[in-house]
């Protein structure tokens, strides 16, 4: 099987992590809806929350909100806060109205928010009741996307984890790919696995309700996203086994991820190489083209999506960058451990955030590129720091071989732009 | 509970952020859960600010709930004062913090932070963004401003411009210039650009100019009552309103002189012959009440349009809007549900929409030209170039903005003349709308293509049936007046109790409505 070069030193799995608490400049889990609803074509996401939640979705969704989106907010009003029983009835009425207007909807997610959690509105019970009421046409599930419980991509984790208990039982030995990938990326993954001779592959989430995979003791699963710790736990509770691997970013990450699956399914070395040699070569060439700009540059990650550690691994090992600080909202070793093993010691690893203190560190470090959210990007640019806004990494196809060059280019572009703009006054 | 996809306004604490972000030397400590920092990006991205909004969030999480959150809030206040050294602090709760009842105002006041602390009570489940801005500015003024001796020269304050306001930056510049032209200096512009120290000296002005009632009226009323400063009632958007505003200012400051109108071009542009085609264009107006009321006057009196519908999303201003609508003979639409707006627009079948970003998209969906006149707006409506709405240059900007989406007179004329021409047929659309001209389908194709349309045509009204001939004739009418022709004909037929529409009905209706 293909071996990866070990990192210099012993990796950074065991180095001390800087844990901070304080003001966190991050999105809440509701934001996950924006990409999840594109993936699950017959699902509707109904947030039970406040005007703030609706405003957040609108701000995050940008212009997408006008294309008959399959998400909305049931905004709590004064009267809903007065008595609990009333709120449940109100919810039933709004759901009935919604389903009447959208008969194409097969799965409805009631998504909890901070206000609905704080007033302890029982959405789990509501989902059960509504499921009975609207069966068999519509299945209603609930999960919590509130800021008090979830950070940004954890919303997807909470959503998928809520689906796991109701997936059908199967005894088949199947591979499950877990994580909502853009369709084009998912298709590439399936065709790579098929070329390796692995045919029984299912995806969670599936594109439609009637294609949802089964799960059971013979199921093995691989995560395609590092933020799915909760879904991993839920799948393991149903007897499925996790294939731990680095995440499929870059040529090296994709190869390592595929290799871990190949090992699980006893794929012969020749077949693995036949399936991967050509795309590996393509990926290496594409990354090399973008890497010229990144080589030797220092990078600083603010916490956002939990993609930070695998991306830092890609950028340092395949693009020649040097990481100064890698901030992540949460670090789960049982998920990103294989990536940490490949990451050379040196950078500060930080978990959680006190944004003002972290900004002080970022200003002191003056990295060549700072990866951060949209609330920080322009202010840091105005201070003379080049930034790459992080949310794009969640929306853009970046996984596997064919996107490796694009992924590197996303980081190279702000630096190229900085070099291209000559805006100072003429001498 | 109310189902909502799009909201015209954010929650009230976003209004408070707009005030804080507009000002300097003021800091906002907001008791809010993790995630509410999303609102920062409205300022850093949509308005493209190069600074973080001066807001510290407590960002409590689930594990903090209980006694901990109050402590979290206290620490956030101390840290914010130590780090940012503001001249004053505003404190409040977001919608979730409102539910956990920590009383941020009470806590901060008891902390002796060494700077004035202004507590905000913003009821998140009843009120919205504009209320939040208005109330916050009012509380700041009420706490900091004091009666004082008037300036020797005539000065005034400009009240209402905030962060994230639609064209507030350039409106302030335009009105400051206009007043300078009249010999009147601006004492303090607030909230935008003001420091708490500036708010303290607001009392020195002779009168106030209320630019935006939505965000400055409560403060203006307080200043009138407590500081004895009268305030202007006319918002100077449009030529007539600007002249009216000038007259109001001259009454408040008799020693001032009338400003020059040298740069004003709207009246001549509107009078020039190419604008004749604008006459009677039916427009639908929606947005915040102030901009809609102003736009209606411009539309009818300065552009020669017909106002066929108007409404606003901020119910605080429902009364003045209803009153204005009466003057135009239309029923006011007061709603914050964009589906209501979409239905009203469909029913009115206007030739143009003047609205918010939302109406721009409704217009796109319905194929109706649209110009943006009010918040909420997107990043493209925070332009780099100078583009006020107020004053004389504002009138010029408005003329251009409104006319561009319409088919210009000459082009409309050509479309009429050559409507059977292969490049000017129905489907081609105006050349500057980006739609590539598609060749007219061959006669065979045309017949087939029209078939489904006829079916739709016959179903357009329950009681009325368009006969095939009449439907074909209707298609010969240029697309930009076809909606009106269809409506008029159906109204005409219905009025006479007819159930079938023939070619004759079509032309009789045309004669009936001829002006």
PDB file of N, CA, C and O in Angstrom, chain B residues 103 113 187 239 285 289 310 315 370 393 445 448 479 514:
ATOM      1  N   UNK B 103     -30.631  41.186  33.291  1.00  0.00           N
ATOM      2  CA  UNK B 103     -30.663  42.640  33.500  1.00  0.00           C
ATOM      3  C   UNK B 103     -29.306  43.311  33.278  1.00  0.00           C
ATOM      4  O   UNK B 103     -28.677  43.806  34.216  1.00  0.00           O
ATOM      5  N   UNK B 113     -17.952  51.686  36.161  1.00  0.00           N
ATOM      6  CA  UNK B 113     -16.969  51.453  35.105  1.00  0.00           C
ATOM      7  C   UNK B 113     -16.169  52.707  34.763  1.00  0.00           C
ATOM      8  O   UNK B 113     -15.265  52.675  33.944  1.00  0.00           O
ATOM      9  N   UNK B 187     -23.566  71.875  13.507  1.00  0.00           N
ATOM     10  CA  UNK B 187     -22.955  71.773  14.841  1.00  0.00           C
ATOM     11  C   UNK B 187     -22.504  70.339  15.090  1.00  0.00           C
ATOM     12  O   UNK B 187     -21.327  70.068  15.268  1.00  0.00           O
ATOM     13  N   UNK B 239     -36.881  67.291  -5.780  1.00  0.00           N
ATOM     14  CA  UNK B 239     -36.722  68.731  -5.997  1.00  0.00           C
ATOM     15  C   UNK B 239     -37.726  69.511  -5.141  1.00  0.00           C
ATOM     16  O   UNK B 239     -37.364  70.422  -4.394  1.00  0.00           O
ATOM     17  N   UNK B 285     -44.563  51.499  -5.407  1.00  0.00           N
ATOM     18  CA  UNK B 285     -43.503  51.909  -4.488  1.00  0.00           C
ATOM     19  C   UNK B 285     -43.575  51.127  -3.193  1.00  0.00           C
ATOM     20  O   UNK B 285     -44.635  50.997  -2.593  1.00  0.00           O
ATOM     21  N   UNK B 289     -41.066  53.985   5.086  1.00  0.00           N
ATOM     22  CA  UNK B 289     -42.100  54.990   4.807  1.00  0.00           C
ATOM     23  C   UNK B 289     -41.504  56.297   4.303  1.00  0.00           C
ATOM     24  O   UNK B 289     -42.021  56.912   3.366  1.00  0.00           O
ATOM     25  N   UNK B 310     -48.565  51.842  -3.259  1.00  0.00           N
ATOM     26  CA  UNK B 310     -47.453  52.200  -2.375  1.00  0.00           C
ATOM     27  C   UNK B 310     -47.631  51.563  -1.011  1.00  0.00           C
ATOM     28  O   UNK B 310     -48.747  51.292  -0.570  1.00  0.00           O
ATOM     29  N   UNK B 315     -44.219  49.446  10.405  1.00  0.00           N
ATOM     30  CA  UNK B 315     -45.579  49.843  10.782  1.00  0.00           C
ATOM     31  C   UNK B 315     -45.605  51.054  11.701  1.00  0.00           C
ATOM     32  O   UNK B 315     -46.625  51.682  11.884  1.00  0.00           O
ATOM     33  N   UNK B 370     -36.972  47.571 -12.158  1.00  0.00           N
ATOM     34  CA  UNK B 370     -37.008  48.024 -10.762  1.00  0.00           C
ATOM     35  C   UNK B 370     -35.793  48.860 -10.439  1.00  0.00           C
ATOM     36  O   UNK B 370     -34.705  48.615 -10.943  1.00  0.00           O
ATOM     37  N   UNK B 393     -28.304  67.344  -5.898  1.00  0.00           N
ATOM     38  CA  UNK B 393     -27.553  66.279  -6.562  1.00  0.00           C
ATOM     39  C   UNK B 393     -28.291  64.953  -6.379  1.00  0.00           C
ATOM     40  O   UNK B 393     -28.310  64.110  -7.277  1.00  0.00           O
ATOM     41  N   UNK B 445     -42.907  27.669 -35.939  1.00  0.00           N
ATOM     42  CA  UNK B 445     -42.542  27.615 -34.524  1.00  0.00           C
ATOM     43  C   UNK B 445     -43.396  28.542 -33.683  1.00  0.00           C
ATOM     44  O   UNK B 445     -43.802  28.199 -32.588  1.00  0.00           O
ATOM     45  N   UNK B 448     -46.734  27.092 -32.735  1.00  0.00           N
ATOM     46  CA  UNK B 448     -46.602  26.070 -31.687  1.00  0.00           C
ATOM     47  C   UNK B 448     -46.298  26.702 -30.338  1.00  0.00           C
ATOM     48  O   UNK B 448     -46.805  26.287 -29.316  1.00  0.00           O
ATOM     49  N   UNK B 479     -44.420  44.140 -25.396  1.00  0.00           N
ATOM     50  CA  UNK B 479     -44.471  43.423 -24.116  1.00  0.00           C
ATOM     51  C   UNK B 479     -44.570  44.340 -22.913  1.00  0.00           C
ATOM     52  O   UNK B 479     -45.175  44.021 -21.928  1.00  0.00           O
ATOM     53  N   UNK B 514     -58.383  55.282 -23.692  1.00  0.00           N
ATOM     54  CA  UNK B 514     -57.477  56.202 -24.393  1.00  0.00           C
ATOM     55  C   UNK B 514     -57.398  57.530 -23.653  1.00  0.00           C
ATOM     56  O   UNK B 514     -58.396  58.045 -23.174  1.00  0.00           O
TER      57      UNK B 514
END
